Amino acid sequence: MRLFSVLVLALLPLSALAAKKTPGGKFWNFQSKALQSSPVKLNDASYEELTTAPRDYSAVVLLTAVEARFGCQLCREFQPEWDIVGKSWTRGDRQGATRTLFGTLDFADGKNTFQKLMLQTAPIILLFPPTTGPGAKADAQFIRYDFTTGPQTAEQIYPWITRHLPEGPQPPIYRPFNYVRLIAVTTILLGVVSFLSIAAPYLLPLIQNRNLWAAISLIIILLFTSGHMFNHIRKVPYVTPDGKGGVQYFVGGFSNQLGLETQIIAAIYGILSFATIALALRVPRMTSSSQQQVMVFIWSAVMFGIYGFLMRVFKIKNGAYPFRLPPF
C-alpha cells in the first residue's frame, strides 16, 4: 500500500506537466494571466506557445511597437483602445466560457516573431481561430487586420474581432469613466462662469453696441462677396508670375482668381461702402454748409475714381467689356 502511494506521488508532477502541454492546459494558463492583466503581454516564447496548434481556443494578438524610439505614432494612439478591448472581454468572461484570449506582442519583446512574419509595418492584429473543439477550422492560418484607415477605436475594431470568432457569448465593450476629463471640464466651466460674472458689466455694453455689429456684418459681407470662399474651395495661388519678371495681381476669366485679387476687390468694396455711408449719414449732420459742399465733392470724387478702377478690373476679367471711366 505504501509502495502504491509512493508511485502515485511520483507520477503527479508528470501528469501535471502533461496537462500543461495539452491545448486545454495552455488556455487556462494564459487565462489565469489574463485575469491578472489583460491583454496578456507576450514575448517570442509565449507568443509561440499561445499560437501554436493544436488550439481549442481563439487567440487575438496585437503586434505593435509603442516605444518612442520606433517612431510609431499610430501604435501609441491605438494601444489604450486595445487595452480597453482586452480588459472588457476578460471582465465579461472571467470563467473563460468564450475560450478567447487577447495578447500584445511589442517589437522590443518579439523581434524574432516580427522577422519570422516578415512584418514591415505596425500595428497589426492577428486572429488565430481554434483548430480543435467547437468552432474549429481546418485551416490554422491566422486572419490579419491592417490599419489602412488610420487609428481605430475599441468600438470600431470590436465588430471585426467578433465576426471571426466562433458563435457564442460576446462580452460588451466597457469603457472606464474618465474622471480626469470630468474634473477638467468642470474646472473650465467654473472658470468661464466666474469670468463672465466678473466681466459682464464691461462686456454687455460692448456686445449691445449696434455700431460694432454693423461693422462686423459689413466686414463679413465684403469678405465673402469678394470671393473668399472661392479661394478656399479652389486653393488658388496668392499671385502668379506675369512672364516678365513681375507678378500678376489679376487674372482674366470669371473662373480664375488670385488671393491678392480677392483682397484688392474687398478693399475696393470697402472704400465704396464707406464713401456711401459718409454721404448718407455723416455729411448731412454737418452744421456748416460750406463743409458739406466740400465733403460732398471729396466723397463723390472718391466714389468716381474707385468705381472707375473697379470697371478697369472688370475689363481685365472680361476683355470684351466695352465701358470705362477716366482716368482708368
Tab-separated table of N, CA and C in Angstrom, residues 133-278:
chain	number	residue	atom	x	y	z
A	133	GLY	N	-11.896	21.196	-31.326
A	133	GLY	CA	-13.039	21.508	-30.491
A	133	GLY	C	-14.097	22.304	-31.229
A	134	PRO	N	-15.079	22.854	-30.485
A	134	PRO	CA	-16.176	23.614	-31.115
A	134	PRO	C	-15.654	24.831	-31.863
A	135	GLY	N	-16.194	25.049	-33.064
A	135	GLY	CA	-15.804	26.187	-33.882
A	135	GLY	C	-14.456	26.049	-34.528
A	136	ALA	N	-13.879	24.842	-34.523
A	136	ALA	CA	-12.546	24.645	-35.090
A	136	ALA	C	-12.571	24.809	-36.600
A	137	LYS	N	-11.446	25.298	-37.136
A	137	LYS	CA	-11.281	25.449	-38.573
A	137	LYS	C	-10.119	24.573	-39.033
A	138	ALA	N	-10.310	23.973	-40.198
A	138	ALA	CA	-9.262	23.093	-40.717
A	138	ALA	C	-7.996	23.875	-41.036
A	139	ASP	N	-8.176	25.121	-41.499
A	139	ASP	CA	-7.029	25.962	-41.827
A	139	ASP	C	-6.571	26.694	-40.570
A	140	ALA	N	-5.381	26.399	-40.126
A	140	ALA	CA	-4.856	27.011	-38.901
A	140	ALA	C	-4.257	28.386	-39.150
A	141	GLN	N	-4.330	28.891	-40.375
A	141	GLN	CA	-3.727	30.174	-40.712
A	141	GLN	C	-4.448	31.314	-39.998
A	142	PHE	N	-3.709	32.300	-39.544
A	142	PHE	CA	-4.304	33.436	-38.843
A	142	PHE	C	-5.005	34.362	-39.821
A	143	ILE	N	-5.881	35.207	-39.265
A	143	ILE	CA	-6.597	36.235	-40.021
A	143	ILE	C	-5.973	37.574	-39.625
A	144	ARG	N	-5.640	38.373	-40.613
A	144	ARG	CA	-4.866	39.602	-40.362
A	144	ARG	C	-5.724	40.841	-40.558
A	145	TYR	N	-5.518	41.812	-39.664
A	145	TYR	CA	-6.191	43.108	-39.781
A	145	TYR	C	-5.127	44.196	-39.856
A	146	ASP	N	-5.158	44.983	-40.949
A	146	ASP	CA	-4.215	46.089	-41.133
A	146	ASP	C	-4.935	47.413	-40.926
A	147	PHE	N	-4.244	48.357	-40.341
A	147	PHE	CA	-4.821	49.668	-40.044
A	147	PHE	C	-4.635	50.589	-41.248
A	148	THR	N	-5.395	50.326	-42.300
A	148	THR	CA	-5.263	51.099	-43.532
A	148	THR	C	-5.974	52.443	-43.468
A	149	THR	N	-6.906	52.601	-42.515
A	149	THR	CA	-7.690	53.835	-42.429
A	149	THR	C	-7.296	54.679	-41.230
A	150	GLY	N	-6.128	54.431	-40.656
A	150	GLY	CA	-5.677	55.243	-39.543
A	150	GLY	C	-6.091	54.668	-38.204
A	151	PRO	N	-6.017	55.476	-37.152
A	151	PRO	CA	-6.332	54.996	-35.802
A	151	PRO	C	-7.767	54.492	-35.703
A	152	GLN	N	-7.948	53.443	-34.913
A	152	GLN	CA	-9.260	52.852	-34.698
A	152	GLN	C	-9.592	52.904	-33.203
A	153	THR	N	-10.881	53.018	-32.900
A	153	THR	CA	-11.319	52.956	-31.513
A	153	THR	C	-11.671	51.517	-31.159
A	154	ALA	N	-11.860	51.269	-29.878
A	154	ALA	CA	-12.238	49.929	-29.429
A	154	ALA	C	-13.563	49.506	-30.050
A	155	GLU	N	-14.502	50.449	-30.152
A	155	GLU	CA	-15.807	50.129	-30.729
A	155	GLU	C	-15.716	49.820	-32.222
A	156	GLN	N	-14.729	50.377	-32.911
A	156	GLN	CA	-14.579	50.112	-34.348
A	156	GLN	C	-13.928	48.760	-34.618
A	157	ILE	N	-12.957	48.374	-33.797
A	157	ILE	CA	-12.247	47.118	-34.031
A	157	ILE	C	-13.015	45.925	-33.488
A	158	TYR	N	-13.909	46.148	-32.532
A	158	TYR	CA	-14.622	45.050	-31.876
A	158	TYR	C	-15.470	44.217	-32.849
A	159	PRO	N	-16.243	44.832	-33.764
A	159	PRO	CA	-17.045	44.013	-34.693
A	159	PRO	C	-16.192	43.105	-35.567
A	160	TRP	N	-15.013	43.568	-35.984
A	160	TRP	CA	-14.149	42.702	-36.803
A	160	TRP	C	-13.722	41.470	-36.017
A	161	ILE	N	-13.395	41.640	-34.743
A	161	ILE	CA	-12.961	40.506	-33.916
A	161	ILE	C	-14.105	39.521	-33.732
A	162	THR	N	-15.267	40.016	-33.332
A	162	THR	CA	-16.391	39.111	-33.056
A	162	THR	C	-16.884	38.414	-34.318
A	163	ARG	N	-16.715	39.042	-35.473
A	163	ARG	CA	-17.165	38.427	-36.721
A	163	ARG	C	-16.363	37.176	-37.066
A	164	HIS	N	-15.119	37.116	-36.630
A	164	HIS	CA	-14.263	35.986	-36.969
A	164	HIS	C	-14.133	34.972	-35.839
A	165	LEU	N	-14.834	35.186	-34.736
A	165	LEU	CA	-14.804	34.227	-33.631
A	165	LEU	C	-15.932	33.227	-33.762
A	166	PRO	N	-15.807	32.038	-33.167
A	166	PRO	CA	-16.919	31.076	-33.184
A	166	PRO	C	-18.143	31.660	-32.479
A	167	GLU	N	-19.311	31.115	-32.811
A	167	GLU	CA	-20.548	31.597	-32.201
A	167	GLU	C	-20.517	31.357	-30.697
A	168	GLY	N	-21.046	32.309	-29.967
A	168	GLY	CA	-21.055	32.214	-28.518
A	168	GLY	C	-21.255	33.573	-27.901
A	169	PRO	N	-21.185	33.661	-26.585
A	169	PRO	CA	-21.354	34.957	-25.909
A	169	PRO	C	-20.247	35.924	-26.287
A	170	GLN	N	-20.615	37.193	-26.363
A	170	GLN	CA	-19.665	38.240	-26.732
A	170	GLN	C	-19.766	39.372	-25.712
A	171	PRO	N	-18.841	39.425	-24.769
A	171	PRO	CA	-18.890	40.478	-23.743
A	171	PRO	C	-18.860	41.861	-24.382
A	172	PRO	N	-19.646	42.789	-23.865
A	172	PRO	CA	-19.678	44.143	-24.448
A	172	PRO	C	-18.435	44.938	-24.077
A	173	ILE	N	-18.216	46.000	-24.858
A	173	ILE	CA	-17.115	46.912	-24.575
A	173	ILE	C	-17.465	47.741	-23.335
A	174	TYR	N	-16.543	47.781	-22.415
A	174	TYR	CA	-16.721	48.582	-21.204
A	174	TYR	C	-15.623	49.647	-21.180
A	175	ARG	N	-16.038	50.891	-21.338
A	175	ARG	CA	-15.075	51.994	-21.330
A	175	ARG	C	-15.114	52.666	-19.959
A	176	PRO	N	-14.008	52.614	-19.234
A	176	PRO	CA	-13.997	53.206	-17.883
A	176	PRO	C	-14.338	54.694	-17.919
A	177	PHE	N	-14.987	55.131	-16.855
A	177	PHE	CA	-15.364	56.545	-16.775
A	177	PHE	C	-14.114	57.393	-16.621
A	178	ASN	N	-14.042	58.444	-17.424
A	178	ASN	CA	-12.865	59.317	-17.431
A	178	ASN	C	-13.061	60.436	-16.399
A	179	TYR	N	-12.554	60.198	-15.191
A	179	TYR	CA	-12.700	61.200	-14.129
A	179	TYR	C	-11.826	62.421	-14.387
A	180	VAL	N	-10.691	62.222	-15.046
A	180	VAL	CA	-9.816	63.360	-15.348
A	180	VAL	C	-10.523	64.339	-16.272
A	181	ARG	N	-11.211	63.808	-17.269
A	181	ARG	CA	-11.950	64.685	-18.182
A	181	ARG	C	-13.071	65.410	-17.456
A	182	LEU	N	-13.763	64.697	-16.551
A	182	LEU	CA	-14.847	65.322	-15.798
A	182	LEU	C	-14.312	66.482	-14.961
A	183	ILE	N	-13.193	66.268	-14.279
A	183	ILE	CA	-12.605	67.329	-13.458
A	183	ILE	C	-12.163	68.499	-14.329
A	184	ALA	N	-11.545	68.189	-15.500
A	184	ALA	CA	-11.079	69.252	-16.386
A	184	ALA	C	-12.244	70.078	-16.925
A	185	VAL	N	-13.302	69.407	-17.375
A	185	VAL	CA	-14.469	70.121	-17.919
A	185	VAL	C	-15.133	70.960	-16.837
A	186	THR	N	-15.263	70.387	-15.631
A	186	THR	CA	-15.877	71.132	-14.526
A	186	THR	C	-15.060	72.372	-14.181
A	187	THR	N	-13.741	72.219	-14.140
A	187	THR	CA	-12.872	73.356	-13.832
A	187	THR	C	-12.988	74.451	-14.887
A	188	ILE	N	-13.015	74.031	-16.160
A	188	ILE	CA	-13.137	75.016	-17.247
A	188	ILE	C	-14.476	75.743	-17.179
A	189	LEU	N	-15.562	75.002	-16.930
A	189	LEU	CA	-16.882	75.626	-16.850
A	189	LEU	C	-16.963	76.614	-15.690
A	190	LEU	N	-16.417	76.214	-14.536
A	190	LEU	CA	-16.420	77.127	-13.396
A	190	LEU	C	-15.600	78.373	-13.704
A	191	GLY	N	-14.463	78.182	-14.388
A	191	GLY	CA	-13.650	79.335	-14.766
A	191	GLY	C	-14.374	80.272	-15.710
A	192	VAL	N	-15.075	79.702	-16.698
A	192	VAL	CA	-15.816	80.523	-17.663
A	192	VAL	C	-16.945	81.280	-16.974
A	193	VAL	N	-17.679	80.583	-16.094
A	193	VAL	CA	-18.784	81.237	-15.374
A	193	VAL	C	-18.253	82.370	-14.500
A	194	SER	N	-17.143	82.122	-13.810
A	194	SER	CA	-16.559	83.161	-12.958
A	194	SER	C	-16.113	84.362	-13.782
A	195	PHE	N	-15.476	84.097	-14.914
A	195	PHE	CA	-15.017	85.195	-15.776
A	195	PHE	C	-16.194	86.016	-16.290
A	196	LEU	N	-17.253	85.315	-16.748
A	196	LEU	CA	-18.407	86.045	-17.286
A	196	LEU	C	-19.102	86.869	-16.214
A	197	SER	N	-19.193	86.313	-15.011
A	197	SER	CA	-19.857	87.056	-13.936
A	197	SER	C	-19.086	88.321	-13.569
A	198	ILE	N	-17.777	88.260	-13.640
A	198	ILE	CA	-16.958	89.436	-13.317
A	198	ILE	C	-16.922	90.430	-14.477
A	199	ALA	N	-16.822	89.899	-15.706
A	199	ALA	CA	-16.653	90.774	-16.874
A	199	ALA	C	-17.967	91.230	-17.484
A	200	ALA	N	-19.108	90.711	-17.002
A	200	ALA	CA	-20.400	91.054	-17.608
A	200	ALA	C	-20.659	92.559	-17.656
A	201	PRO	N	-20.409	93.317	-16.579
A	201	PRO	CA	-20.676	94.769	-16.663
A	201	PRO	C	-19.864	95.482	-17.738
A	202	TYR	N	-18.721	94.930	-18.091
A	202	TYR	CA	-17.876	95.556	-19.110
A	202	TYR	C	-18.181	95.024	-20.520
A	203	LEU	N	-18.628	93.762	-20.590
A	203	LEU	CA	-18.860	93.146	-21.895
A	203	LEU	C	-20.229	93.458	-22.475
A	204	LEU	N	-21.237	93.595	-21.618
A	204	LEU	CA	-22.600	93.807	-22.125
A	204	LEU	C	-22.728	95.069	-22.969
A	205	PRO	N	-22.195	96.227	-22.535
A	205	PRO	CA	-22.290	97.412	-23.408
A	205	PRO	C	-21.597	97.209	-24.747
A	206	LEU	N	-20.502	96.444	-24.738
A	206	LEU	CA	-19.791	96.186	-25.986
A	206	LEU	C	-20.597	95.267	-26.894
A	207	ILE	N	-21.199	94.234	-26.302
A	207	ILE	CA	-21.987	93.290	-27.095
A	207	ILE	C	-23.244	93.951	-27.652
A	208	GLN	N	-23.821	94.894	-26.897
A	208	GLN	CA	-25.065	95.538	-27.317
A	208	GLN	C	-24.832	96.757	-28.221
A	209	ASN	N	-23.588	97.017	-28.572
A	209	ASN	CA	-23.275	98.171	-29.412
A	209	ASN	C	-23.667	97.881	-30.863
A	210	ARG	N	-24.594	98.665	-31.407
A	210	ARG	CA	-25.077	98.454	-32.774
A	210	ARG	C	-24.005	98.749	-33.814
A	211	ASN	N	-23.183	99.749	-33.543
A	211	ASN	CA	-22.132	100.082	-34.500
A	211	ASN	C	-21.118	98.944	-34.649
A	212	LEU	N	-20.819	98.279	-33.532
A	212	LEU	CA	-19.887	97.153	-33.581
A	212	LEU	C	-20.436	96.023	-34.456
A	213	TRP	N	-21.699	95.678	-34.249
A	213	TRP	CA	-22.302	94.601	-35.049
A	213	TRP	C	-22.454	95.008	-36.516
A	214	ALA	N	-22.712	96.298	-36.748
A	214	ALA	CA	-22.797	96.769	-38.132
A	214	ALA	C	-21.438	96.642	-38.821
A	215	ALA	N	-20.355	96.983	-38.104
A	215	ALA	CA	-19.012	96.867	-38.683
A	215	ALA	C	-18.655	95.409	-38.950
A	216	ILE	N	-18.980	94.527	-37.980
A	216	ILE	CA	-18.697	93.099	-38.183
A	216	ILE	C	-19.472	92.561	-39.370
A	217	SER	N	-20.743	92.927	-39.478
A	217	SER	CA	-21.569	92.457	-40.599
A	217	SER	C	-21.017	92.962	-41.925
A	218	LEU	N	-20.585	94.218	-41.949
A	218	LEU	CA	-20.049	94.783	-43.185
A	218	LEU	C	-18.755	94.077	-43.595
A	219	ILE	N	-17.902	93.778	-42.625
A	219	ILE	CA	-16.647	93.079	-42.932
A	219	ILE	C	-16.925	91.688	-43.485
A	220	ILE	N	-17.866	90.978	-42.881
A	220	ILE	CA	-18.204	89.634	-43.357
A	220	ILE	C	-18.780	89.685	-44.766
A	221	ILE	N	-19.650	90.660	-45.009
A	221	ILE	CA	-20.250	90.796	-46.352
A	221	ILE	C	-19.174	91.075	-47.391
A	222	LEU	N	-18.268	92.005	-47.069
A	222	LEU	CA	-17.193	92.338	-48.015
A	222	LEU	C	-16.272	91.135	-48.236
A	223	LEU	N	-16.012	90.393	-47.176
A	223	LEU	CA	-15.113	89.253	-47.283
A	223	LEU	C	-15.654	88.191	-48.227
A	224	PHE	N	-16.936	87.898	-48.093
A	224	PHE	CA	-17.487	86.798	-48.883
A	224	PHE	C	-17.937	87.234	-50.270
A	225	THR	N	-18.326	88.487	-50.439
A	225	THR	CA	-18.687	88.933	-51.791
A	225	THR	C	-17.458	89.146	-52.661
A	226	SER	N	-16.283	89.269	-52.058
A	226	SER	CA	-15.065	89.454	-52.847
A	226	SER	C	-14.465	88.133	-53.318
A	227	GLY	N	-14.987	86.997	-52.865
A	227	GLY	CA	-14.507	85.707	-53.364
A	227	GLY	C	-13.667	84.922	-52.376
A	228	HIS	N	-13.814	85.178	-51.075
A	228	HIS	CA	-13.006	84.480	-50.076
A	228	HIS	C	-13.250	82.972	-50.103
A	229	MET	N	-14.512	82.554	-50.182
A	229	MET	CA	-14.820	81.116	-50.191
A	229	MET	C	-14.327	80.455	-51.469
A	230	PHE	N	-14.351	81.179	-52.576
A	230	PHE	CA	-13.825	80.632	-53.835
A	230	PHE	C	-12.359	80.251	-53.659
A	231	ASN	N	-11.595	81.111	-52.976
A	231	ASN	CA	-10.174	80.817	-52.753
A	231	ASN	C	-9.981	79.555	-51.923
A	232	HIS	N	-10.790	79.374	-50.887
A	232	HIS	CA	-10.645	78.200	-50.030
A	232	HIS	C	-11.066	76.926	-50.745
A	233	ILE	N	-12.092	77.014	-51.568
A	233	ILE	CA	-12.566	75.819	-52.277
A	233	ILE	C	-11.595	75.415	-53.375
A	234	ARG	N	-11.121	76.384	-54.136
A	234	ARG	CA	-10.238	76.095	-55.279
A	234	ARG	C	-8.759	76.048	-54.914
A	235	LYS	N	-8.387	76.504	-53.712
A	235	LYS	CA	-6.980	76.545	-53.300
A	235	LYS	C	-6.139	77.334	-54.305
A	236	VAL	N	-6.566	78.557	-54.578
A	236	VAL	CA	-5.913	79.371	-55.606
A	236	VAL	C	-4.591	79.927	-55.078
A	237	PRO	N	-3.637	80.248	-55.967
A	237	PRO	CA	-2.377	80.876	-55.522
A	237	PRO	C	-2.600	82.322	-55.124
A	238	TYR	N	-1.659	82.846	-54.353
A	238	TYR	CA	-1.791	84.234	-53.901
A	238	TYR	C	-1.520	85.198	-55.052
A	239	VAL	N	-0.435	84.996	-55.804
A	239	VAL	CA	-0.128	85.753	-57.019
A	239	VAL	C	0.469	84.778	-58.026
A	240	THR	N	0.586	85.210	-59.290
A	240	THR	CA	1.222	84.400	-60.326
A	240	THR	C	2.219	85.258	-61.089
A	241	PRO	N	3.272	84.663	-61.641
A	241	PRO	CA	4.230	85.450	-62.437
A	241	PRO	C	3.588	85.906	-63.749
A	242	ASP	N	4.034	87.076	-64.221
A	242	ASP	CA	3.480	87.611	-65.470
A	242	ASP	C	4.344	87.288	-66.686
A	243	GLY	N	5.435	86.535	-66.485
A	243	GLY	CA	6.317	86.176	-67.578
A	243	GLY	C	7.339	87.233	-67.924
A	244	LYS	N	7.348	88.359	-67.196
A	244	LYS	CA	8.293	89.444	-67.467
A	244	LYS	C	9.130	89.772	-66.231
A	245	GLY	N	9.174	88.846	-65.314
A	245	GLY	CA	9.921	89.082	-64.091
A	245	GLY	C	9.106	89.676	-62.967
A	246	GLY	N	7.857	89.981	-63.214
A	246	GLY	CA	6.981	90.558	-62.197
A	246	GLY	C	5.895	89.578	-61.793
A	247	VAL	N	4.852	90.094	-61.159
A	247	VAL	CA	3.739	89.260	-60.722
A	247	VAL	C	2.436	89.852	-61.229
A	248	GLN	N	1.441	89.014	-61.345
A	248	GLN	CA	0.093	89.427	-61.741
A	248	GLN	C	-0.787	89.535	-60.506
A	249	TYR	N	-1.542	90.618	-60.429
A	249	TYR	CA	-2.492	90.794	-59.340
A	249	TYR	C	-3.890	90.337	-59.737
A	250	PHE	N	-4.161	90.336	-61.040
A	250	PHE	CA	-5.464	89.923	-61.558
A	250	PHE	C	-5.237	88.971	-62.731
A	251	VAL	N	-6.115	87.995	-62.851
A	251	VAL	CA	-6.066	87.072	-63.991
A	251	VAL	C	-7.402	87.122	-64.706
A	252	GLY	N	-7.349	86.945	-66.023
A	252	GLY	CA	-8.563	87.015	-66.808
A	252	GLY	C	-9.445	85.793	-66.625
A	253	GLY	N	-10.724	85.984	-66.927
A	253	GLY	CA	-11.682	84.884	-66.838
A	253	GLY	C	-12.419	84.877	-65.508
A	254	PHE	N	-13.719	84.594	-65.588
A	254	PHE	CA	-14.533	84.590	-64.376
A	254	PHE	C	-14.319	83.341	-63.515
A	255	SER	N	-13.684	82.311	-64.059
A	255	SER	CA	-13.437	81.096	-63.287
A	255	SER	C	-12.027	81.055	-62.712
A	256	ASN	N	-11.280	82.157	-62.870
A	256	ASN	CA	-9.919	82.250	-62.330
A	256	ASN	C	-9.847	83.393	-61.333
A	257	GLN	N	-9.003	83.211	-60.327
A	257	GLN	CA	-8.909	84.231	-59.293
A	257	GLN	C	-7.626	84.020	-58.499
A	258	LEU	N	-7.087	85.094	-57.935
A	258	LEU	CA	-5.890	85.038	-57.103
A	258	LEU	C	-6.229	85.506	-55.688
A	259	GLY	N	-5.385	85.102	-54.730
A	259	GLY	CA	-5.628	85.503	-53.353
A	259	GLY	C	-5.512	87.003	-53.156
A	260	LEU	N	-4.482	87.620	-53.734
A	260	LEU	CA	-4.311	89.066	-53.606
A	260	LEU	C	-5.434	89.813	-54.327
A	261	GLU	N	-5.896	89.262	-55.430
A	261	GLU	CA	-7.014	89.870	-56.162
A	261	GLU	C	-8.242	89.989	-55.271
A	262	THR	N	-8.519	88.962	-54.489
A	262	THR	CA	-9.662	88.991	-53.581
A	262	THR	C	-9.516	90.102	-52.554
A	263	GLN	N	-8.323	90.280	-52.038
A	263	GLN	CA	-8.107	91.321	-51.033
A	263	GLN	C	-8.265	92.718	-51.637
A	264	ILE	N	-7.797	92.893	-52.865
A	264	ILE	CA	-7.940	94.198	-53.524
A	264	ILE	C	-9.413	94.507	-53.770
A	265	ILE	N	-10.161	93.506	-54.249
A	265	ILE	CA	-11.591	93.712	-54.502
A	265	ILE	C	-12.326	94.037	-53.210
A	266	ALA	N	-11.973	93.343	-52.124
A	266	ALA	CA	-12.605	93.621	-50.828
A	266	ALA	C	-12.310	95.054	-50.394
A	267	ALA	N	-11.073	95.526	-50.613
A	267	ALA	CA	-10.727	96.905	-50.255
A	267	ALA	C	-11.511	97.902	-51.095
A	268	ILE	N	-11.687	97.604	-52.389
A	268	ILE	CA	-12.479	98.498	-53.258
A	268	ILE	C	-13.908	98.585	-52.768
A	269	TYR	N	-14.523	97.439	-52.498
A	269	TYR	CA	-15.903	97.438	-51.999
A	269	TYR	C	-15.997	98.184	-50.663
A	270	GLY	N	-14.963	98.021	-49.811
A	270	GLY	CA	-14.988	98.691	-48.515
A	270	GLY	C	-14.931	100.202	-48.659
A	271	ILE	N	-14.064	100.701	-49.555
A	271	ILE	CA	-13.966	102.153	-49.764
A	271	ILE	C	-15.270	102.702	-50.329
A	272	LEU	N	-15.849	101.998	-51.304
A	272	LEU	CA	-17.128	102.448	-51.878
A	272	LEU	C	-18.225	102.442	-50.819
A	273	SER	N	-18.238	101.415	-49.958
A	273	SER	CA	-19.256	101.358	-48.907
A	273	SER	C	-19.072	102.502	-47.914
A	274	PHE	N	-17.835	102.739	-47.515
A	274	PHE	CA	-17.572	103.823	-46.554
A	274	PHE	C	-17.939	105.181	-47.146
A	275	ALA	N	-17.635	105.372	-48.429
A	275	ALA	CA	-17.987	106.643	-49.078
A	275	ALA	C	-19.496	106.832	-49.125
A	276	THR	N	-20.226	105.787	-49.420
A	276	THR	CA	-21.692	105.869	-49.465
A	276	THR	C	-22.260	106.170	-48.093
A	277	ILE	N	-21.728	105.492	-47.056
A	277	ILE	CA	-22.208	105.746	-45.689
A	277	ILE	C	-21.909	107.185	-45.274
A	278	ALA	N	-20.723	107.672	-45.636
A	278	ALA	CA	-20.364	109.050	-45.280
A	278	ALA	C	-21.300	110.051	-45.939
